[in-house]
Coordinates of C-alpha atoms in Angstrom, one line a residue:
X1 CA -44.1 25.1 -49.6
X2 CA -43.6 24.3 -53.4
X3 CA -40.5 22.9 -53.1
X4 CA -41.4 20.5 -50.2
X5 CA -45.0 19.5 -52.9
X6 CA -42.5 18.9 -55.3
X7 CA -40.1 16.5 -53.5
X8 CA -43.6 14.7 -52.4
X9 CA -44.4 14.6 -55.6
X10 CA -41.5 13.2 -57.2
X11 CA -40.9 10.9 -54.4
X12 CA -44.5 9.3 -54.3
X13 CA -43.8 8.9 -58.1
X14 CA -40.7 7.0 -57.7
X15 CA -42.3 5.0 -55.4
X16 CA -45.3 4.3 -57.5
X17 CA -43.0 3.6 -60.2
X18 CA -41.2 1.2 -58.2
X19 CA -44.3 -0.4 -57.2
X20 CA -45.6 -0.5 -60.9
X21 CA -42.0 -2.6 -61.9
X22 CA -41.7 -4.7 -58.8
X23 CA -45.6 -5.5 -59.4
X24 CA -44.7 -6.1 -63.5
X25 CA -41.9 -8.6 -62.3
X26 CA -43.3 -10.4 -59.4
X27 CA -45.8 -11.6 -61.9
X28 CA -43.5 -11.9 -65.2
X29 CA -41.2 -14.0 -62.8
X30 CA -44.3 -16.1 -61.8
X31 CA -45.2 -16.8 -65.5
X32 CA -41.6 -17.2 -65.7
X33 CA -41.4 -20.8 -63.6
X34 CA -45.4 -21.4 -64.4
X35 CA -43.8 -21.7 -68.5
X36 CA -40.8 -23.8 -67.0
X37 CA -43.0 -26.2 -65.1
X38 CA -45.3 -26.3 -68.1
X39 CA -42.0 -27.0 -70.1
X40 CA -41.2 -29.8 -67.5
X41 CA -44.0 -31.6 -68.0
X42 CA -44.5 -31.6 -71.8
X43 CA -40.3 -33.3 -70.9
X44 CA -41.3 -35.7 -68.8
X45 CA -44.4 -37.1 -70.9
X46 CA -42.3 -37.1 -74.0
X47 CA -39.8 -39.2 -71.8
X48 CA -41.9 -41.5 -70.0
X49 CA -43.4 -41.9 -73.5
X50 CA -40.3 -42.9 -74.8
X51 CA -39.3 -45.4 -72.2
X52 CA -42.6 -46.7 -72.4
X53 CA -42.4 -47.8 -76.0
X54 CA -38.9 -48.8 -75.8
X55 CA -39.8 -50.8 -73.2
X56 CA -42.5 -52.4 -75.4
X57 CA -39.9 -52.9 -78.3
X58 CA -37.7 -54.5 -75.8
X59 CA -40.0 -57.3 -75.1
X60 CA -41.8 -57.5 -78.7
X61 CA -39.1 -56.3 -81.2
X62 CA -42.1 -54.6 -83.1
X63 CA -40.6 -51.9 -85.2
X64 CA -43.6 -49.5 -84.5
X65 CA -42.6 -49.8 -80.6
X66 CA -39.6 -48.4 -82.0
X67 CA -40.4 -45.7 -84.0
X68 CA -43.0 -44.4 -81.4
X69 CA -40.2 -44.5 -79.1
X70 CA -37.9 -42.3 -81.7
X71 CA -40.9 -40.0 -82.2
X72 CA -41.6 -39.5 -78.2
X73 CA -37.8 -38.7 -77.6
X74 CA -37.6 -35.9 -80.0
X75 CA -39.6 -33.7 -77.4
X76 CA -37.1 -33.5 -74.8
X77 CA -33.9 -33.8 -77.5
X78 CA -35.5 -30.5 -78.6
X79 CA -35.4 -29.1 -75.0
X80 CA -32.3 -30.3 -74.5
X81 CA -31.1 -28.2 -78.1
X82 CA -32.7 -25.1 -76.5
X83 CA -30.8 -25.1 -73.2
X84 CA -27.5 -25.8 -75.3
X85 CA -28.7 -22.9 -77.6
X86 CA -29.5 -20.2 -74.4
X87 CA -26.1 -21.3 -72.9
X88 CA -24.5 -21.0 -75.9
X89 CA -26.1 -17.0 -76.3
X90 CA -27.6 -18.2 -79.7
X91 CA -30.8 -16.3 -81.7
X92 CA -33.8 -16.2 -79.8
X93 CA -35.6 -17.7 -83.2
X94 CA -33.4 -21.0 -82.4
X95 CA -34.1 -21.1 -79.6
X96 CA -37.7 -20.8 -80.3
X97 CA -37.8 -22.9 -83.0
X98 CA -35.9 -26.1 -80.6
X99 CA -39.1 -25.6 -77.7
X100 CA -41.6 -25.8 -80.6
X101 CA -40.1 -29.5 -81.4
X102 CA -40.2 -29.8 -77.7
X103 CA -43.9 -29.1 -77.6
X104 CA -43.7 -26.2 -75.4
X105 CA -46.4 -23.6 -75.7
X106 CA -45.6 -20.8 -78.3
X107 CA -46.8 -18.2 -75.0
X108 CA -44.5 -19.6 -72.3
X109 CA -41.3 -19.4 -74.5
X110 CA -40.4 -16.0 -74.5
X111 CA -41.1 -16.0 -70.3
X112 CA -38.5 -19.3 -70.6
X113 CA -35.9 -17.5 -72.2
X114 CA -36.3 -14.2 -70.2
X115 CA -36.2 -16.1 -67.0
X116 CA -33.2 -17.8 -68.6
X117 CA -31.1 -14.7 -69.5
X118 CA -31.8 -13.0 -66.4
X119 CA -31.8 -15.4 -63.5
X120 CA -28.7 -17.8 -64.7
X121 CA -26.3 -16.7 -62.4
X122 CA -29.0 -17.3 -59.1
X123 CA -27.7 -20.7 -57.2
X124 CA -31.3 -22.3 -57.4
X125 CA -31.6 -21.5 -61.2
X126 CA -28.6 -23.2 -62.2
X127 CA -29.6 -26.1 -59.8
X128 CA -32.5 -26.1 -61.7
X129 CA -30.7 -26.6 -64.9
X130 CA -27.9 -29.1 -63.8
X131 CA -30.9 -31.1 -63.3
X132 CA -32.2 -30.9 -66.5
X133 CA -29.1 -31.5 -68.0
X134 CA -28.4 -34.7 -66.0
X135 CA -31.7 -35.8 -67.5
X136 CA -30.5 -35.4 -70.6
X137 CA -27.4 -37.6 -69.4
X138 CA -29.4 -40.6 -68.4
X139 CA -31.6 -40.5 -71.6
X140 CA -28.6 -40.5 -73.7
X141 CA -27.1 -43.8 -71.9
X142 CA -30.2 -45.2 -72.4
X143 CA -30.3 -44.3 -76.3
X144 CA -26.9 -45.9 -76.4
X145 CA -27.9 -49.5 -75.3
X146 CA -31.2 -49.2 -77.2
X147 CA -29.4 -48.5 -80.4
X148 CA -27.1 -52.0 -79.9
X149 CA -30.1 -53.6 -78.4
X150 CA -31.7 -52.2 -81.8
X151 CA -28.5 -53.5 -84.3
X152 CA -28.8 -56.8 -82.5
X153 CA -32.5 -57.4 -83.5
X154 CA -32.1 -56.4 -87.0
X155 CA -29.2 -59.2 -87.1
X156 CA -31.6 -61.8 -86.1
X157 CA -29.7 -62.1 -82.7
X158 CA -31.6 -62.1 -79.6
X159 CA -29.5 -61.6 -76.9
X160 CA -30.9 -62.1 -73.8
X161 CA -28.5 -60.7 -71.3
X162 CA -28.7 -57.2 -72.9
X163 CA -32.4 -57.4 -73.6
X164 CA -32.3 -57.9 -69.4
X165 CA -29.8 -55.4 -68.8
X166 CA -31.4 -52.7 -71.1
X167 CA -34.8 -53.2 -69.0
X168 CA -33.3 -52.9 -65.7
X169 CA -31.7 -50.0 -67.2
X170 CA -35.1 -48.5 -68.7
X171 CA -36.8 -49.2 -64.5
X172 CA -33.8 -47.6 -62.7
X173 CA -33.8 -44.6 -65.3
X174 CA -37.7 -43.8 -65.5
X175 CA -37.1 -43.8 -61.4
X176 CA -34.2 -41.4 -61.4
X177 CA -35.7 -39.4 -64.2
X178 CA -38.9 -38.9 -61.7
X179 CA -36.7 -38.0 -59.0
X180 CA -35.0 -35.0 -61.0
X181 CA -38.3 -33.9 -62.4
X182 CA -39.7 -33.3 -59.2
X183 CA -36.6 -31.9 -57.7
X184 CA -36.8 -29.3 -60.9
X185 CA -40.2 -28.2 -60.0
X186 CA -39.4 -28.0 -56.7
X187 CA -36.1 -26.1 -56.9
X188 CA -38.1 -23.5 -59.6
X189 CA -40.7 -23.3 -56.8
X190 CA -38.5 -22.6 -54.3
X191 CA -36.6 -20.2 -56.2
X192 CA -40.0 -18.3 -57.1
X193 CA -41.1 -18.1 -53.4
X194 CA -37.6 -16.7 -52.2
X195 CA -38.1 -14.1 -55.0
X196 CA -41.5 -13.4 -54.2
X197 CA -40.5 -12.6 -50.5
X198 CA -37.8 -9.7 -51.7
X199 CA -40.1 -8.2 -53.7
X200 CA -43.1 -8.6 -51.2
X201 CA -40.6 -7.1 -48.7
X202 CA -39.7 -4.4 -50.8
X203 CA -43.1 -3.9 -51.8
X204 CA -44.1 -3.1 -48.2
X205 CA -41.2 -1.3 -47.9
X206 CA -42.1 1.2 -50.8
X207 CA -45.8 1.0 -49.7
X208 CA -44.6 2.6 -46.2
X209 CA -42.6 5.3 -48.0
X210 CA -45.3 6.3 -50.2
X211 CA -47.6 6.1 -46.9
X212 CA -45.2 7.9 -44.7
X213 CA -44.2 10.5 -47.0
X214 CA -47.9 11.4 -47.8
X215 CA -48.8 11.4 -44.2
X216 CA -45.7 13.6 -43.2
X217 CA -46.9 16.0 -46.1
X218 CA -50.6 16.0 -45.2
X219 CA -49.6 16.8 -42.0
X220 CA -47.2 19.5 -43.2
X221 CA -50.3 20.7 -45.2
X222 CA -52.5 20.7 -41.8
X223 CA -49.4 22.5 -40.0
X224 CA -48.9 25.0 -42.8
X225 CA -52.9 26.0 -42.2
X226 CA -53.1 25.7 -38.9
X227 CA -50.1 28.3 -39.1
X228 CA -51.6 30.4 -42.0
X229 CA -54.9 30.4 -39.6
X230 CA -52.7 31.9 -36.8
X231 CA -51.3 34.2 -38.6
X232 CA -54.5 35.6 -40.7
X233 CA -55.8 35.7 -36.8
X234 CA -53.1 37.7 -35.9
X235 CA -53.8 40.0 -39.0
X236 CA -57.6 40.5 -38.3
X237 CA -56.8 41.0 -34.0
X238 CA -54.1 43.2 -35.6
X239 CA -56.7 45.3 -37.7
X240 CA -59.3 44.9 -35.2
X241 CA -57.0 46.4 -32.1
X242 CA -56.0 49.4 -35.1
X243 CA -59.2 50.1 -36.1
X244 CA -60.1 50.4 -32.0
X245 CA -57.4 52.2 -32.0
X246 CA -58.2 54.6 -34.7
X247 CA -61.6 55.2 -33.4
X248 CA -60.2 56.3 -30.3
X249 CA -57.3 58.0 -31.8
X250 CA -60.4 60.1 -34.0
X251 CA -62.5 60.5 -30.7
X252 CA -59.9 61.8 -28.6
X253 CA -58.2 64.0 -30.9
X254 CA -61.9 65.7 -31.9
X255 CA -62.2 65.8 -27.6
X256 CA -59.0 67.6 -27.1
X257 CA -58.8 69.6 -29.9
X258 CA -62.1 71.4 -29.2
X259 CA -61.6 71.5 -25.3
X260 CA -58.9 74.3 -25.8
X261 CA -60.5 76.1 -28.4
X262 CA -63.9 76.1 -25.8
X263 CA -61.9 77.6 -23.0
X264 CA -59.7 79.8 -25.3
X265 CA -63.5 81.4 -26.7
X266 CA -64.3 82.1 -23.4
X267 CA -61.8 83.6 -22.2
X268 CA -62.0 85.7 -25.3
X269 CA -65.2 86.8 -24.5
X270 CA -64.3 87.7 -21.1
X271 CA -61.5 89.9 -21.6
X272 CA -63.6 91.7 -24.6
X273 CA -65.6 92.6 -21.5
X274 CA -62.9 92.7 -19.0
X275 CA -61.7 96.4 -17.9
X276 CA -59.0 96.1 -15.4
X277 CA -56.0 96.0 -17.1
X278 CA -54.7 93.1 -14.3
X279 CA -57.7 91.1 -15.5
X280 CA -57.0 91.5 -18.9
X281 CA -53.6 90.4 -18.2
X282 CA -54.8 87.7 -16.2
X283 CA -57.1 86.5 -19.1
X284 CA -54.2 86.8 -21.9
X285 CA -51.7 84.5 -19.6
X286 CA -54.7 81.8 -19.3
X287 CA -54.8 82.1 -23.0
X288 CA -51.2 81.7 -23.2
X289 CA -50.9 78.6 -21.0
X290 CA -53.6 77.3 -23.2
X291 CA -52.1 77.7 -26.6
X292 CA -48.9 76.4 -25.0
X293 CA -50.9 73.4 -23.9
X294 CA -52.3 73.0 -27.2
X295 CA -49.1 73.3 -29.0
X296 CA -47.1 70.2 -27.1
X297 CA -50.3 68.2 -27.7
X298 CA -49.9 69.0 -31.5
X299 CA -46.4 68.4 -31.1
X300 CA -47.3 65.0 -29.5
X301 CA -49.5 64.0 -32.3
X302 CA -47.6 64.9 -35.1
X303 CA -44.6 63.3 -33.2
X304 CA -47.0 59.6 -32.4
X305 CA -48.2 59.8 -36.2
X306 CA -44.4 60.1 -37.6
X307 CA -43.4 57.3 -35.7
X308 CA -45.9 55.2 -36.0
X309 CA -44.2 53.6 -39.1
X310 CA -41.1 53.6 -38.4
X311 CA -38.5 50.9 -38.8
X312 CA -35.6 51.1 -36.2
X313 CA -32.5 51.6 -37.9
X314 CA -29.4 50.6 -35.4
X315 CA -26.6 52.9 -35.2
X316 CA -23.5 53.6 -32.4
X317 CA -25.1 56.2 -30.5
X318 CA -24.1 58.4 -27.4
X319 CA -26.7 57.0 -24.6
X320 CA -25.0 58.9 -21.4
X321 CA -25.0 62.0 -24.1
X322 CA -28.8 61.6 -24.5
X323 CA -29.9 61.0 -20.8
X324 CA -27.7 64.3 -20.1
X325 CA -29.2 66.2 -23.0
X326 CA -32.6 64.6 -21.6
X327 CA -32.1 66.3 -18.0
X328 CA -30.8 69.3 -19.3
X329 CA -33.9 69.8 -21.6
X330 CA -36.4 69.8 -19.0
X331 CA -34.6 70.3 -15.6
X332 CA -35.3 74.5 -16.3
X333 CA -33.2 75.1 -13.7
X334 CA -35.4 73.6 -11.0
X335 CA -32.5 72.8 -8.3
X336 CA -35.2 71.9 -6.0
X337 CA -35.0 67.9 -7.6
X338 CA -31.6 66.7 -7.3
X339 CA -31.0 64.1 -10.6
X340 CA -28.1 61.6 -10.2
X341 CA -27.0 59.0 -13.4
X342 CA -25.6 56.0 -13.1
X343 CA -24.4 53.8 -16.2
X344 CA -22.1 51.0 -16.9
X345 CA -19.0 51.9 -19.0
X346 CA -19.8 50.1 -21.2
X347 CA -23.4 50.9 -21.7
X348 CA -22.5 54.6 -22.7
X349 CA -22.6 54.0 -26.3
X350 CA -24.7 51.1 -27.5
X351 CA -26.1 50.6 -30.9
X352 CA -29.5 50.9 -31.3
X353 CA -32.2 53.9 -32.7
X354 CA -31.3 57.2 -31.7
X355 CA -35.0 58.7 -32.3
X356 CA -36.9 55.5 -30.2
X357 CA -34.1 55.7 -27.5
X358 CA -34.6 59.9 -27.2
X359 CA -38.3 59.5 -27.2
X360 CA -38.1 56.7 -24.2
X361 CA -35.5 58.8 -22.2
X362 CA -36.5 62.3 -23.0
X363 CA -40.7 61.4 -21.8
X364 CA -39.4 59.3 -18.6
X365 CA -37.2 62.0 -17.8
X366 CA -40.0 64.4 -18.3
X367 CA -42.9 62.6 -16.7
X368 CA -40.9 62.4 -13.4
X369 CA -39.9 66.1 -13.5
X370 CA -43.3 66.9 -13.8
X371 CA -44.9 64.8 -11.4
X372 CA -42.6 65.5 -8.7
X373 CA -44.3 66.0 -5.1
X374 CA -43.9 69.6 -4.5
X375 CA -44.7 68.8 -0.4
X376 CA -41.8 66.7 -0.8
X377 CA -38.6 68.7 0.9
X378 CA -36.1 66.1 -1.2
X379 CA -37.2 65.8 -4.5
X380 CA -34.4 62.8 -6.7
X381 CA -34.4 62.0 -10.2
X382 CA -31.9 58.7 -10.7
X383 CA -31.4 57.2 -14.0
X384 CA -29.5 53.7 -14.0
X385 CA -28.1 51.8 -16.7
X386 CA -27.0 48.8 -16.3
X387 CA -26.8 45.1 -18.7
X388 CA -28.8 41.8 -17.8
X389 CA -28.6 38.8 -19.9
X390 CA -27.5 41.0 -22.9
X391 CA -29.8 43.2 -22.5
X392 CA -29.7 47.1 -21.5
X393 CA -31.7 47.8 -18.9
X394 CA -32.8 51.3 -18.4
X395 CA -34.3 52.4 -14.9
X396 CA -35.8 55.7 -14.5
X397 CA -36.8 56.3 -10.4
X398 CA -38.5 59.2 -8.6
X399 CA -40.0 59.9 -5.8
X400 CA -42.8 61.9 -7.1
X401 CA -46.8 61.7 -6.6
X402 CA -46.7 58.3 -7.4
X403 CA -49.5 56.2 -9.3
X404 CA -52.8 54.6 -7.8
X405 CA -52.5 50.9 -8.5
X406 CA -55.8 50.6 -10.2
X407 CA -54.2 53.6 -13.0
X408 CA -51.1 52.1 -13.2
X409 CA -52.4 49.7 -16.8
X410 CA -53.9 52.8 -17.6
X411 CA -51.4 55.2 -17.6
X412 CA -49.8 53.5 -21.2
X413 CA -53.0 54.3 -23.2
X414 CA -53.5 57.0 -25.5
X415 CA -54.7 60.4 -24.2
X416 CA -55.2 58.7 -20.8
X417 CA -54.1 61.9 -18.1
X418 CA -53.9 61.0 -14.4
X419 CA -53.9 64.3 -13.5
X420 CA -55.3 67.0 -15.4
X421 CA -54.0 69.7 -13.2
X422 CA -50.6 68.5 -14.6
X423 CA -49.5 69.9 -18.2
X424 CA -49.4 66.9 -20.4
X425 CA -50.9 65.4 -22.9
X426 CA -51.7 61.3 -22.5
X427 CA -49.3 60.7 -25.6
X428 CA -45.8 60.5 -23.3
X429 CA -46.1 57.3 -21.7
X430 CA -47.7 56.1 -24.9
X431 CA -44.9 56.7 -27.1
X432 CA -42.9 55.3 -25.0
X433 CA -44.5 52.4 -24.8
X434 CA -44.3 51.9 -28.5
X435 CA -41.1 52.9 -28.9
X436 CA -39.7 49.9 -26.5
X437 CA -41.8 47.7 -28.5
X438 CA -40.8 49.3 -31.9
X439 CA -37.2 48.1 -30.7
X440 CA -38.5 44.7 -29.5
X441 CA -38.2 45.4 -25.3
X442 CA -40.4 46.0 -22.7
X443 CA -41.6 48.5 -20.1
X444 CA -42.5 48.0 -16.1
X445 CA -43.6 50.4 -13.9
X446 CA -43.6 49.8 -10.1
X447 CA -45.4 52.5 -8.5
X448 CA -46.4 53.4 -4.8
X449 CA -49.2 56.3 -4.5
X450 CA -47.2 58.9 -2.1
X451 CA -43.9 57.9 -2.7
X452 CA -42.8 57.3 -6.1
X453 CA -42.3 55.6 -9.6
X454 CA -39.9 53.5 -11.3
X455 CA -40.3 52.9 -14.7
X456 CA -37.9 50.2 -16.0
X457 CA -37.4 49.5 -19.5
X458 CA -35.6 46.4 -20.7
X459 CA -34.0 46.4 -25.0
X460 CA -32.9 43.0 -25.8
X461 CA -30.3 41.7 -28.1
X462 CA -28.6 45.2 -28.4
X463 CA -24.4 44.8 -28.9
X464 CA -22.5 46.4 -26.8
X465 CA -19.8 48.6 -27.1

């Protein structure tokens, strides 16, 4: 969880960063062509300017006609000295210095020469400035003709075809100088907008990362709870169902604890007053059945309360061995139920817990000994192993008693005894049924009242041997 806040984090600052710059340079770059059109039109009134009062000279010879003209062309010579001077990588300071005599603002020159340095090598840009510098062409034929037309007059000759030839030449240029002014703003403009859609685009673009990636981490955030919800569910139905369990556990143990120990008193007090010695002997093998009684169920609990915490620990183990071991244990040489066994070769020795498995095996085994039907004249016991979807499958079938349906839920709770004629404690089926779950299977009984059980236990992901 903190690694995936931090990757959020540091990608949502990128991102912000990103957005930040491309925010800092969309406008920078519009400032950028805003200075350059600003630029432009300080050029183009010291131009027309010029042509204006040359024009004026042209037609009166007045020498302030010419020096206006002089003065109004120094504004874009000194543009024209600061484009020479960012091509030729000079000092910002000369550069600087050359838009001041150009009468561009002191703010817009630093956003000239940035725009300059960094957007030279852009098709429109350089457009831009091949126009500006086939401006400066035409002003400098122009200059050219003034300056003879100039020498002339200062000779005292008036010569009328160049005087004619210079004005045509002053109409065609002021006309063509228009025409490259315009394109100039336009092409800056155009250049701007084209920009200004990139970064738009990749302004969206960031704005859905930054969107997406929050989203996908809120909702990994909601997920995470919802989980963490489920799970502290889980934990208080877990406590719940054990402290329901406890209080049973406490009830039931009190129950059956004292229920011996209220027969065994009685009997006490009846062979204290007993005389016949068969009675008395009667009397001493009730108590004897009840302390045996009383034994397995302390056996039983101790048993329930070791392994109640246990963790299975898989090892190779003998399972034929154990279902043998299993008959041989409680079979006390009643031939009257015939037991058969039935397991896969290569189910005889699996690895899983040997104390879970013997606790399953050794209680089925022992529940269907002792509920056999004694009116029955062919009493079976079969065990069957066998492997489903890699799984070991354990099937333990009699045809005992049997269960009632309505019992058969029942009969997997703790102390529950269907038949309290029978010695047993309501702790077998129990631990069995935490023992399959201890080792992550599951338990089914089928059971018809009358004719028999099957109890069929199912351990998955067990590797065979």
């Amino acid at each position: 969880f903190k690694a995936q806040s931090r990757l959020v984090i540091v990608l949502v600052f990128f991102a912000s960063l990103i957005l930040i710059l491309i925010n800092y340079y969309s406008s920078k770059i519009k400032s950028g062509v805003r200075s350059y059109i600003n630029g432009e039109s300080a050029y183009s009134k010291g131009q027309k300017d010029a042509l204006l009062n040359l024009t004026y000279y042209i037609n009166t010879t007045e020498t302030s006609y010419w020096l206006q003209y002089k003065q109004s062309l120094k504004v874009p010579e000194s543009d024209n000295k600061a484009r020479k001077a960012m091509i030729n990588k000079e000092p910002d300071s000369v550069v600087f210095n050359h838009f001041i005599g150009g009468e561009v603002h002191p703010d817009d020159i630093d956003n000239i020469i940035w725009m300059f340095k960094n957007f030279n090598d852009m098709p429109d840009f350089r457009k831009a400035v091949d126009l500006w510098t086939k401006s400066e062409v035409i002003l400098i034929d122009i200059e050219i003709l003034a300056n003879r037309f100039k020498i002339d007059v200062d000779n005292g000759v008036m010569n009328e075809a160049l005087r004619q030839q210079l004005l045509q030449k002053v109409a065609k240029c002021n006309s063509a100088l228009t025409i490259l002014e315009s394109d100039f703003s336009k092409t800056l403009s155009g250049m701007a907008r084209t920009i200004e859609k990139l970064l738009n685009w990749i302004n969206a673009l960031v704005t859905i990362i930054i969107v997406c990636s929050l989203s996908a981490y809120l909702m990994y955030v909601i997920a995470k709870l919802y989980k963490s919800k489920a799970k502290l569910k889980d934990s208080y139905d877990e406590v719940f169902d054990l402290n329901l369990e406890l209080d049973t556990f406490v009830y039931s143990l009190s129950h059956d604890l004292r229920s011996p120990l209220t027969s065994l008193q009685g009997l006490v007090k009846l062979a204290s007053l007993e005389t016949d010695l068969n009675g008395m002997k009667e009397n001493l093998g009730l108590m004897d059945k009840l302390l045996e009684k009383q034994d397995l169920f302390i056996k039983d609990v101790i048993a329930l309360l070791n392994r109640r915490n246990l963790t299975p620990q898989p090892k190779l183990i003998n399972l034929k061995a154990i279902i043998n071991d299993a008959f041989a244990l409680n079979n006390n040489h009643n031939e009257q139920v015939a037991t058969t066994v039935e397991i896969d070769e290569n189910l005889e020795k699996i690895y899983n817990d040997v104390v879970f498995i013997k606790i399953i095996i050794n209680n089925l085994i022992s529940n269907a000994f002792k509920y056999s039907d004694a009116k029955k004249e062919h009493k079976y016991i079969n065990v069957i192993v066998y492997s489903a979807n890699n799984n070991v499958v354990i099937e333990v079938e009699d045809n005992g008693i049997g269960i009632p349906n309505e019992f058969q839920q029942k009969v997997f709770e703790m102390f529950y005894i269907l038949d309290s004629r029978k010695r047993g404690t309501g702790l077998g089926l129990y631990l069995i049924k935490q023992s399959v779950q201890k080792l992550g299977g599951t338990i089914h009984l089928n059971s018809v009242l009358g004719e028999g059980s099957r109890f069929t236990v199912t351990l998955p992901n067990t590797d065979l041997v």
